[in-house]
Short mmCIF file of C-alpha atoms in Angstrom, two decimals:
data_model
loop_
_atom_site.label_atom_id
_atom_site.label_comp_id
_atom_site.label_asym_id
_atom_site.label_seq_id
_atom_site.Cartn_x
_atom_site.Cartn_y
_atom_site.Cartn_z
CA UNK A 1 0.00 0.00 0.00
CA UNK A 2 2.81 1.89 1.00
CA UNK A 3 4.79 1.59 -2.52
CA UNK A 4 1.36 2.93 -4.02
CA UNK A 5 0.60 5.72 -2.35
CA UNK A 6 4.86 6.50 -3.35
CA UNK A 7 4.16 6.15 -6.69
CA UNK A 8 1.10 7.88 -7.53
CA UNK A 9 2.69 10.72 -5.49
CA UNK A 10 5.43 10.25 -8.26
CA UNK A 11 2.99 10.45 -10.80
CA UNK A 12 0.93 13.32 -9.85
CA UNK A 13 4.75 15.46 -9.39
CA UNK A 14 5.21 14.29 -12.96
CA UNK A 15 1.76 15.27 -14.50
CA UNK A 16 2.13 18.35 -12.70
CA UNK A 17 5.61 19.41 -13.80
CA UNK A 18 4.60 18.57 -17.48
CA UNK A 19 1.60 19.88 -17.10
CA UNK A 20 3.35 23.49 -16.08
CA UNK A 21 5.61 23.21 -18.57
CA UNK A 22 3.44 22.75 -21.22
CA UNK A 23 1.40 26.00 -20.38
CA UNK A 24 4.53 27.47 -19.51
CA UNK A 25 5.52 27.58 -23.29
CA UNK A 26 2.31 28.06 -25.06
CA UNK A 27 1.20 31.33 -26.15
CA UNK A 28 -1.41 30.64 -28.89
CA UNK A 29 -4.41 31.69 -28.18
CA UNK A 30 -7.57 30.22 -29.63
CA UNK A 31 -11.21 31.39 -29.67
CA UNK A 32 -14.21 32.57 -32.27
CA UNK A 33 -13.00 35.26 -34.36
CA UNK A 34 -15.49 38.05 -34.72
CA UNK A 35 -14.04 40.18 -36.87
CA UNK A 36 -12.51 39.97 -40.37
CA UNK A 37 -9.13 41.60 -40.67
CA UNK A 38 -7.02 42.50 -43.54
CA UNK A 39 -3.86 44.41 -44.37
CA UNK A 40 -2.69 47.48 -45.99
CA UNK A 41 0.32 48.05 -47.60
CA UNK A 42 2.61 49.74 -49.63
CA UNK A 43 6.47 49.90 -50.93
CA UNK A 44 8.66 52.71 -51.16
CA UNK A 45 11.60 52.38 -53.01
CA UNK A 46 14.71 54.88 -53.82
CA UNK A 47 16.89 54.91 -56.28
CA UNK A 48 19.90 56.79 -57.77
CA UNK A 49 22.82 57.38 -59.92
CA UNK A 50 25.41 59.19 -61.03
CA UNK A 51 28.69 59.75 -63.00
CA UNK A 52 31.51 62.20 -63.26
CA UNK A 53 32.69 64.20 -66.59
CA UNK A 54 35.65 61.97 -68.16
CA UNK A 55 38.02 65.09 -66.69
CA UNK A 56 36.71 64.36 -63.15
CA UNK A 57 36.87 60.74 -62.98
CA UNK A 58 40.36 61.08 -64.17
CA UNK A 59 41.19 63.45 -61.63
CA UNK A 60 42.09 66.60 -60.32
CA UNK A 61 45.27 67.83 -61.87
CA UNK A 62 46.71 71.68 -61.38
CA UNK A 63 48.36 73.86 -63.38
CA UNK A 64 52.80 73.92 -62.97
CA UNK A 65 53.11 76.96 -60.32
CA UNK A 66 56.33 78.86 -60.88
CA UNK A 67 56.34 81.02 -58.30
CA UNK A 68 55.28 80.85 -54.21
CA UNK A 69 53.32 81.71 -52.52
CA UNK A 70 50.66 81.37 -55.01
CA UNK A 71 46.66 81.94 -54.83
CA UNK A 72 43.64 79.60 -56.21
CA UNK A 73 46.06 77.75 -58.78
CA UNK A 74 43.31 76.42 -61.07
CA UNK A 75 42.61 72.89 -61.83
CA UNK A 76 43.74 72.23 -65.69
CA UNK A 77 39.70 71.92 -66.87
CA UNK A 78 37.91 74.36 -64.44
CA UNK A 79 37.11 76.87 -67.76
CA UNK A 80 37.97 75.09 -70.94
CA UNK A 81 34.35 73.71 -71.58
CA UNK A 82 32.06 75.93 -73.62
CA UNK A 83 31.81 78.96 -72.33
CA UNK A 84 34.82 78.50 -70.18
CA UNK A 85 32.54 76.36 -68.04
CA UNK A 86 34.01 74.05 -65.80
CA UNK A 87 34.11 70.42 -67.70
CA UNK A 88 34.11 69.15 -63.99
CA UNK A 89 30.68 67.69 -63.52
CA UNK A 90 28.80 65.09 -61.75
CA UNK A 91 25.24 63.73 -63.49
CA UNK A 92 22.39 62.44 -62.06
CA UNK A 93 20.74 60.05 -63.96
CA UNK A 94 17.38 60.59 -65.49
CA UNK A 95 16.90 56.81 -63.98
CA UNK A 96 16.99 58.20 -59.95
CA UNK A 97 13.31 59.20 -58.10
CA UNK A 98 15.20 61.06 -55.69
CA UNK A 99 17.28 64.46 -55.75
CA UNK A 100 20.97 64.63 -55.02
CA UNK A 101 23.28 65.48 -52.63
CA UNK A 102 26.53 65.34 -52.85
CA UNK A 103 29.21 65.42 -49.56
CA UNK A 104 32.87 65.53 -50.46
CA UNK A 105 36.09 65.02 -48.52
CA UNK A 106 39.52 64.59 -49.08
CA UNK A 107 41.74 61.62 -47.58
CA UNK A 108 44.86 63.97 -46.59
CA UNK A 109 46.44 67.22 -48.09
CA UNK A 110 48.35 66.79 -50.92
CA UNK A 111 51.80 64.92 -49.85
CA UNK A 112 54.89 64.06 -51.71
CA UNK A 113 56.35 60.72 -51.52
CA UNK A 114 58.95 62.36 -48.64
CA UNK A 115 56.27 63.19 -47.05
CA UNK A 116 56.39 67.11 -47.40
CA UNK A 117 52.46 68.02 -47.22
CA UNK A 118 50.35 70.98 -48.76
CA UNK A 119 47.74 71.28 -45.73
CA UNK A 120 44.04 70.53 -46.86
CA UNK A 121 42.78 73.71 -45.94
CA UNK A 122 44.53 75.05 -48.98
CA UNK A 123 42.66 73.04 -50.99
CA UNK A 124 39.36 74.36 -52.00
CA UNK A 125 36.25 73.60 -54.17
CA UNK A 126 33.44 75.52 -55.10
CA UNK A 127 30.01 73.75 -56.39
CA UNK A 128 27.13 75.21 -58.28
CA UNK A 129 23.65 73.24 -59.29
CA UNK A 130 22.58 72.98 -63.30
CA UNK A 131 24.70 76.20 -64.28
CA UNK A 132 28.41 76.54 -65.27
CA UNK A 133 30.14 79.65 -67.26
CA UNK A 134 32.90 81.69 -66.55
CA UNK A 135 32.04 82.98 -63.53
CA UNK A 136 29.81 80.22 -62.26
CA UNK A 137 30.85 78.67 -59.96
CA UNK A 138 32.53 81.40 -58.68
CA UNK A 139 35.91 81.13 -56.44
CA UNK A 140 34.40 83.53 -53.99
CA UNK A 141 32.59 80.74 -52.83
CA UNK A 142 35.22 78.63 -52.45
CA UNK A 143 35.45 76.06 -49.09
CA UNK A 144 38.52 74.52 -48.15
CA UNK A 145 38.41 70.56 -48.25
CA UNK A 146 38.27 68.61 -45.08
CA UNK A 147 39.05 64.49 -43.99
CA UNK A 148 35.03 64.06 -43.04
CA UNK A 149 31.97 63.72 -45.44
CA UNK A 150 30.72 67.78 -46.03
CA UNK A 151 27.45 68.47 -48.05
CA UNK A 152 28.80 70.56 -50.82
CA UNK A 153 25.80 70.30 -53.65
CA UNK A 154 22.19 70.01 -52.65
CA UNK A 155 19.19 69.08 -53.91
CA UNK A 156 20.60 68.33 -58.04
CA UNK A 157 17.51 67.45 -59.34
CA UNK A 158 17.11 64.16 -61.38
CA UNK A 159 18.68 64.56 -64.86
CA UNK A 160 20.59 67.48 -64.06
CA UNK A 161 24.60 67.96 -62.98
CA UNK A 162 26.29 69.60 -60.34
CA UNK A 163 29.12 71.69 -61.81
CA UNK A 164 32.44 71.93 -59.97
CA UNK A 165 35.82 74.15 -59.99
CA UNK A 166 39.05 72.89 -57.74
CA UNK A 167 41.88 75.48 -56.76
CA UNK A 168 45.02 75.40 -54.52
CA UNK A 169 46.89 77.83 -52.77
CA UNK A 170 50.74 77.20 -52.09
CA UNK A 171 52.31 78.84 -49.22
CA UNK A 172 55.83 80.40 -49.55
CA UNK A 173 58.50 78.02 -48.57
CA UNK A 174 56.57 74.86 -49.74
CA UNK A 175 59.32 72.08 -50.69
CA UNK A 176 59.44 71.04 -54.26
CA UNK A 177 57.75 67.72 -55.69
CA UNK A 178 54.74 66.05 -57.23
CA UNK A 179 52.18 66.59 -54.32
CA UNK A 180 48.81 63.85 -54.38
CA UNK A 181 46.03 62.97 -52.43
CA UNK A 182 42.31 61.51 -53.12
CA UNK A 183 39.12 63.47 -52.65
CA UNK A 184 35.83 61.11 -52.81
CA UNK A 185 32.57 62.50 -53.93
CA UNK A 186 29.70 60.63 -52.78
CA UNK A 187 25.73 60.96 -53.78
CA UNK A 188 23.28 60.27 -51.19
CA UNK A 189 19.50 61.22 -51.21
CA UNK A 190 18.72 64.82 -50.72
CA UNK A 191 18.13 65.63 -47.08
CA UNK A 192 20.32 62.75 -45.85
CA UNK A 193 23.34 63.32 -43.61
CA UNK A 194 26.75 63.02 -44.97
CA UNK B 1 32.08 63.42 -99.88
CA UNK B 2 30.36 60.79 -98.18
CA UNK B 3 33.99 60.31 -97.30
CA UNK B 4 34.48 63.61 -95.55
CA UNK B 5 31.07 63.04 -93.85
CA UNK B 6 31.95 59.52 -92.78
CA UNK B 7 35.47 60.45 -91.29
CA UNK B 8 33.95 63.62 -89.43
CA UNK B 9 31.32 61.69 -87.93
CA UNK B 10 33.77 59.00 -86.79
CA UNK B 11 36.08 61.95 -85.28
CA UNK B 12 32.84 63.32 -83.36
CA UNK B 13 31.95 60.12 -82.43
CA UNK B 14 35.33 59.04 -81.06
CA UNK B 15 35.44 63.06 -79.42
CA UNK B 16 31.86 61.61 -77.93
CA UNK B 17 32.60 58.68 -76.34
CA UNK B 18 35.82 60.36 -74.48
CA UNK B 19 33.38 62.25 -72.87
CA UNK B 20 31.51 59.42 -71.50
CA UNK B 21 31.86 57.61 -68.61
CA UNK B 22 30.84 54.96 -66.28
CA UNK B 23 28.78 55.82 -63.44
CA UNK B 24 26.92 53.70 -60.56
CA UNK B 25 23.20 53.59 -58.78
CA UNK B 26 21.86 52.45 -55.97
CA UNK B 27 18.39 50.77 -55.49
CA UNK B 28 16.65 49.95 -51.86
CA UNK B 29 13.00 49.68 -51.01
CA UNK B 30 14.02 49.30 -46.99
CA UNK B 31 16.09 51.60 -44.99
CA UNK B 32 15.52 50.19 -41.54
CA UNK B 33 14.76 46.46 -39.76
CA UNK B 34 13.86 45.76 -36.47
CA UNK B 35 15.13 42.97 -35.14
CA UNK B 36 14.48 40.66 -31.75
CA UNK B 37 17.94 40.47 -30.02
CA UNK B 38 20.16 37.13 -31.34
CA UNK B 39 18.73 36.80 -34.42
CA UNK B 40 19.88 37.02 -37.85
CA UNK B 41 18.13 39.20 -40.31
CA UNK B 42 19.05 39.77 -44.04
CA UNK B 43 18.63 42.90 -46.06
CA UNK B 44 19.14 43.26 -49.66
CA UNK B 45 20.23 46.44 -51.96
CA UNK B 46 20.75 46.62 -56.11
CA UNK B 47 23.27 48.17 -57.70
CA UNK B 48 22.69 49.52 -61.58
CA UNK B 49 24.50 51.48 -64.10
CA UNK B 50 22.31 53.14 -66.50
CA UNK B 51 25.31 54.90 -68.51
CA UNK B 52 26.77 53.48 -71.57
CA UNK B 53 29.81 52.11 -70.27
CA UNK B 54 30.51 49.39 -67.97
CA UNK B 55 31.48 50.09 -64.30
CA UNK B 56 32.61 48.16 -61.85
CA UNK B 57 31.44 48.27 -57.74
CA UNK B 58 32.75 47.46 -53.97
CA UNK B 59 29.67 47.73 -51.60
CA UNK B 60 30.92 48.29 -47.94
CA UNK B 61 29.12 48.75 -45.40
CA UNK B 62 29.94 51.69 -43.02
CA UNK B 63 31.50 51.53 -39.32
CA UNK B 64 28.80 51.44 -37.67
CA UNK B 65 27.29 48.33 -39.20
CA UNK B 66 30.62 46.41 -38.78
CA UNK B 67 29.62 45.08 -35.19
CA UNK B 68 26.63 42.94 -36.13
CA UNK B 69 27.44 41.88 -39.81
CA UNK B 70 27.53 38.13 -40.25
CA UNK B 71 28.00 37.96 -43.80
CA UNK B 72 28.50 40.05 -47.09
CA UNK B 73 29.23 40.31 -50.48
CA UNK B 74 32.29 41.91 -50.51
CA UNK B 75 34.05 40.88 -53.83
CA UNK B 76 34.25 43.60 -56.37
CA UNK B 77 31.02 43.31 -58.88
CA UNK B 78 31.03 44.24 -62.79
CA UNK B 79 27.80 46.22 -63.78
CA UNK B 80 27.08 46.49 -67.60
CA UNK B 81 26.82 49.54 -69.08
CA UNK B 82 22.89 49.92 -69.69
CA UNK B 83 21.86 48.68 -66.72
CA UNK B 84 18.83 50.11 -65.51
CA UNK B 85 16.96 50.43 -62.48
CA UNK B 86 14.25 47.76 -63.04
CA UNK B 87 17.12 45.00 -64.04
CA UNK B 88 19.45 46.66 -60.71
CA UNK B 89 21.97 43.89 -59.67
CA UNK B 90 20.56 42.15 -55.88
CA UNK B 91 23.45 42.28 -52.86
CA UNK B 92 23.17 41.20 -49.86
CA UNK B 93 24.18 41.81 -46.47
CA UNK B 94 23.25 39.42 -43.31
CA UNK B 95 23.36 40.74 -39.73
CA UNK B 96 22.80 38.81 -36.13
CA UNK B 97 22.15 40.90 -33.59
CA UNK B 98 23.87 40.48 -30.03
CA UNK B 99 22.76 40.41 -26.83
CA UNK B 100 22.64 43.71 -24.95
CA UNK B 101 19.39 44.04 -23.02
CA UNK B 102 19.23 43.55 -19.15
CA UNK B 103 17.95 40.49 -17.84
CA UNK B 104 17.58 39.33 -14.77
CA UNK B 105 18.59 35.85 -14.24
CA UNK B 106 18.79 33.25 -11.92
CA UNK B 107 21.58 30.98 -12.70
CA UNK B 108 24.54 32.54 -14.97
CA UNK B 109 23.37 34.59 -18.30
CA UNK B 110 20.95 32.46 -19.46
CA UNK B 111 18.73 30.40 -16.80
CA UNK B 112 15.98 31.17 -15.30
CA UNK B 113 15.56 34.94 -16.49
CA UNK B 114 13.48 37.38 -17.10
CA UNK B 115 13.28 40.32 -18.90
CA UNK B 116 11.38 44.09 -18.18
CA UNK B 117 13.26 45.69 -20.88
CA UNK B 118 13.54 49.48 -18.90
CA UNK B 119 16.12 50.04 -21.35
CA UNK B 120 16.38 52.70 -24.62
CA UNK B 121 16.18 50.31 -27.71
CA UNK B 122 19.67 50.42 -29.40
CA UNK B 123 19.90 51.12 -32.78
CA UNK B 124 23.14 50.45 -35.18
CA UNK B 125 22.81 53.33 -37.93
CA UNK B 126 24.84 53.23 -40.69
CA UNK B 127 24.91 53.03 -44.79
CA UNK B 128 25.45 50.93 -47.53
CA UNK B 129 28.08 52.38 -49.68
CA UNK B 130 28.29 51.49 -53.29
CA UNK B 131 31.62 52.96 -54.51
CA UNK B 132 33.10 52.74 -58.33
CA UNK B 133 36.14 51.26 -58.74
CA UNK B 134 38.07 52.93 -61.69
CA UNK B 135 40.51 50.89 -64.06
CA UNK B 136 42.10 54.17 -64.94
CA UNK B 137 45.57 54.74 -64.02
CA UNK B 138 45.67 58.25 -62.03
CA UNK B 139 48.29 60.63 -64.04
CA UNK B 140 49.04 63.64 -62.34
CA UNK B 141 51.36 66.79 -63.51
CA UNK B 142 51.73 70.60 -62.93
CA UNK B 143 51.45 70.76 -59.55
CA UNK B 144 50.22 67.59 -58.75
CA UNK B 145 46.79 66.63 -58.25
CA UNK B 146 43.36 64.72 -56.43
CA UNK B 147 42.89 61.14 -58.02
CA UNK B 148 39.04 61.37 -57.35
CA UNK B 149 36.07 58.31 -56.53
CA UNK B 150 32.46 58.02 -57.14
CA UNK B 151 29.98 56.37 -54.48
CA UNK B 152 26.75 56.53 -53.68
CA UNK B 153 24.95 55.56 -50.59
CA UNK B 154 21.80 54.50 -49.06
CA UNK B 155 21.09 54.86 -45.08
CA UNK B 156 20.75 51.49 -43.04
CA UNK B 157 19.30 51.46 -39.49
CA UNK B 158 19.04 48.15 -37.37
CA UNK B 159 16.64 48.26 -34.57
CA UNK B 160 17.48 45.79 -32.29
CA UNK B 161 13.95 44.76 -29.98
CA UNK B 162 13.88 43.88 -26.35
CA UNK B 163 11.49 41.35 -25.94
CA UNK B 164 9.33 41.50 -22.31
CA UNK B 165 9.00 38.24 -20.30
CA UNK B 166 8.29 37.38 -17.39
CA UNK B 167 10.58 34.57 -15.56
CA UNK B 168 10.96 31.32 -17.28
CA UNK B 169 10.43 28.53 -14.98
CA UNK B 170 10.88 25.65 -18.01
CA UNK B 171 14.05 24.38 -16.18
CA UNK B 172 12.88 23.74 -12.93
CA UNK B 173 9.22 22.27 -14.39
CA UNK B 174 11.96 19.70 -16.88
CA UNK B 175 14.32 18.78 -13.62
CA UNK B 176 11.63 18.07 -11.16
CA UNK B 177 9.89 15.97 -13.82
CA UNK B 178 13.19 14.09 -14.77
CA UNK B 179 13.76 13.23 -10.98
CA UNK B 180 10.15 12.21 -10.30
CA UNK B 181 10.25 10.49 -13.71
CA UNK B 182 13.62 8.52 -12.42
CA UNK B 183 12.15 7.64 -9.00
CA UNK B 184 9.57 6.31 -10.27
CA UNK B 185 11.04 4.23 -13.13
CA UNK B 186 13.45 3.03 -10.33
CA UNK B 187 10.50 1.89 -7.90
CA UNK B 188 9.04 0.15 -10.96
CA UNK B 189 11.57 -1.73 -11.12
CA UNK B 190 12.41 -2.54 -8.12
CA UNK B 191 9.04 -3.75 -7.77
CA UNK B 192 9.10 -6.14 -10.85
CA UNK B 193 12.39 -7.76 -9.60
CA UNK B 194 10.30 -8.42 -5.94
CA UNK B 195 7.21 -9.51 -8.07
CA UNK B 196 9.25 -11.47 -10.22
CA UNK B 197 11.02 -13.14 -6.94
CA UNK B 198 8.02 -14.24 -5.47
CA UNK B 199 6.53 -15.68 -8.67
CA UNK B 200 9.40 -18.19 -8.62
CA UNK B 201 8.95 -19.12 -4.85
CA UNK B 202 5.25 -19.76 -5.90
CA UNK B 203 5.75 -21.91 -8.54
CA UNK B 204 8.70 -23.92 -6.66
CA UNK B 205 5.77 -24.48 -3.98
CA UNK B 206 3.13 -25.24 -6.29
CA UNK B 207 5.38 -27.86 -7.88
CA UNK B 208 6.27 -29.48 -4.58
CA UNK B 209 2.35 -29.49 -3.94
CA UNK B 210 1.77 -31.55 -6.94
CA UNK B 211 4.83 -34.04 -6.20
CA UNK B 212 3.69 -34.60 -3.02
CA UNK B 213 0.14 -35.32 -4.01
CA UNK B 214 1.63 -37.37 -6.59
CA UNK B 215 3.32 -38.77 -3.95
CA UNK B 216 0.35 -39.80 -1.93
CA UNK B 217 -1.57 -40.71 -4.78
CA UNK B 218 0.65 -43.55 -5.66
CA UNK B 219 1.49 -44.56 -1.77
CA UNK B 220 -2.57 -45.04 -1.84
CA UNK B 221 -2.80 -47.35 -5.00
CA UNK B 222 0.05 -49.86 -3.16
CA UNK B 223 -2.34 -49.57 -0.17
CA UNK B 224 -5.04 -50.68 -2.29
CA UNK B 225 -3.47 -53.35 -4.22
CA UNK B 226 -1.87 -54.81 -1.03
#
């Protein structure tokens, strides 16, 4: 009688700890629906592109200097288009749903291979939106480069171009040499941060 | 004449085409996932090039994102010229989120817990950067000069979501079971091997019944026939 009463305690500990167990892990719930439910929904998707003039993607060269210090040295192609327009451009493809901005930055000044360094704040752009002649973009404007991600172009519409000039100033006493660096343009949709 | 007209169109055609370029696009119809905590989730962007040459693309993901991604495509990918939007190039990126919330638990980091989830959700912001990678040689002169790159970028934001539960008693509910389980198997048998003990001492008696009724059987048929 003894072993019985042992085991059906046994048995009822084991029911119960299933039992909790079970309910312990369950979360459906079932009952009678009374109402009908459906879903709305919709998409939104973004796209954009762009590419640079030929003279961009190639680079940014300047003109010899011959004599320090020197002021807003020109890039080689900021007025030889028509019009002496800049032929320094970015598109934005008539295939984007979304305007343009455009952040640049620069990965360094522009350094020799010894190491002798222009500093980037000598280093300028200026940017104008669907226009370029001689005096647009103007170098009045100009901002000096930086190593972060700045908005420099806003809002370029879809299917139009962002015009661009480049110029350098070299301070007296600035060692001799071939002096490089890499500036990155990069297009995100308008109102995003850089 | 046709001659002259033939070699000035090829000249302005030539003069054309040095004017083109390649370019690169970016397609997304989701900027933002939210996402329990230790799970992976998979997003995926297109890349196009709607200009008429072909381009060539590194997607990287920014900083930001580096903590939770899992997997990516990372090699460089070739885009045809002429490809457009609607026929945009799928990539995908795979992130598994960690675990950060509080939780309150009972034995180490992952018994017995629960969860109230007091905390501000954390959110890993970043972007997907599609940048062009040019075949052309830089050449610089003059004074020297920027070698210059192309991207463009979408935003990315991973919301990672605390999930609130109360404490999860599964582990005590599955021990106490097991033990009550094992007792009782254990009595079980026990009780067989007694049962099965006493079945044999009944049948040794029952057989030693019979032989000695045998036994007096045959002692009373030599009584008779004496």
């Amino acid at each position: 009688m003894g072993e019985k009463v042992y085991n059906g305690i046994l048995i009822g500990i084991l029911v119960i700890s299933l039992g909790l167990l079970f309910f312990a892990n369950v979360s459906a719930i079932t009952g009678h629906a009374t109402e009908a439910v459906t879903t709305s929904n919709v998409s939104i998707q973004k796209f954009l592109a762009i590419n640079p003039s030929a003279e961009l993607e190639t680079g940014i060269v300047f003109e010899q200097i011959a004599t320090l210090p020197t002021t807003n040295d020109n890039a080689t192609h900021n007025y030889d288009g028509v019009s002496s327009a800049t032929k320094y451009y970015i598109n934005v493809s008539t295939d984007s749903n979304t305007q343009v901005d455009f952040c640049i930055l620069a990965n360094a000044g522009l350094t020799t291979d010894s190491v002798d360094v222009i500093g980037l704040g000598n280093e300028t752009y200026v940017t104008n939106v669907t226009t370029s002649n001689s005096t647009t973009p103007d170098v009045v404007n100009e901002i000096s480069m930086t190593t972060g991600y700045i908005e420099a172009a806003t809002a370029v519409p879809v299917g139009n171009t962002s015009y661009w000039r480049f110029f350098l100033d070299v301070p007296v006493g600035q060692a001799s040499g071939d002096y490089n660096n890499s500036v990155s343009f990069k297009g995100v949709t308008v109102g995003t941060s850089c | 004449m046709r001659g002259e007209k033939f070699v000035v169109f090829g000249i302005a055609f030539i003069f054309l085409m040095g004017l083109v370029s390649a370019g690169i696009g970016i397609s997304w119809d989701k900027e933002s996932s939210l996402v329990p905590e230790k799970t992976k989730t998979c997003l995926t962007y297109k890349v196009y090039n709607p200009w008429p040459d072909n381009a060539y693309a590194k997607i990287e993901l920014s900083e930001e994102l580096q903590e939770i991604i899992s997997s990516a495509e990372t090699e460089i990918k070739f885009i045809p010229a002429e490809t457009y939007n609607t026929e945009a190039i799928p990539v995908s990126f795979c992130f598994k989120t960690p675990n950060i919330y509080e939780r309150d638990c009972w034995i180490g980091d992952s018994l017995i817990c629960k969860q109230d989830c007091n905390e501000e959700m954390k959110v890993y912001a970043g972007e997907v950067q599609v940048m062009e990678v040019s075949e052309d040689e830089f050449q610089s002169g003059g004074a020297g000069g920027s070698r210059t790159m192309m991207s463009v970028s979408a935003p990315l934001k991973i919301r990672v979501q605390c999930i609130t539960h109360k404490r999860n008693y599964s582990l005590i509910y599955v021990v106490v079971a097991l033990i009550a389980g094992l007792l009782l198997g254990l009595n079980i048998l026990k009780q067989r091997k007694k049962n099965d003990g006493k079945g044999k001492k009944k049948v040794v008696i029952e057989e030693e019944v019979v032989e000695k009724e045998e036994k007096s059987v045959v002692k009373k048929k030599g009584k008779k026939k004496k």
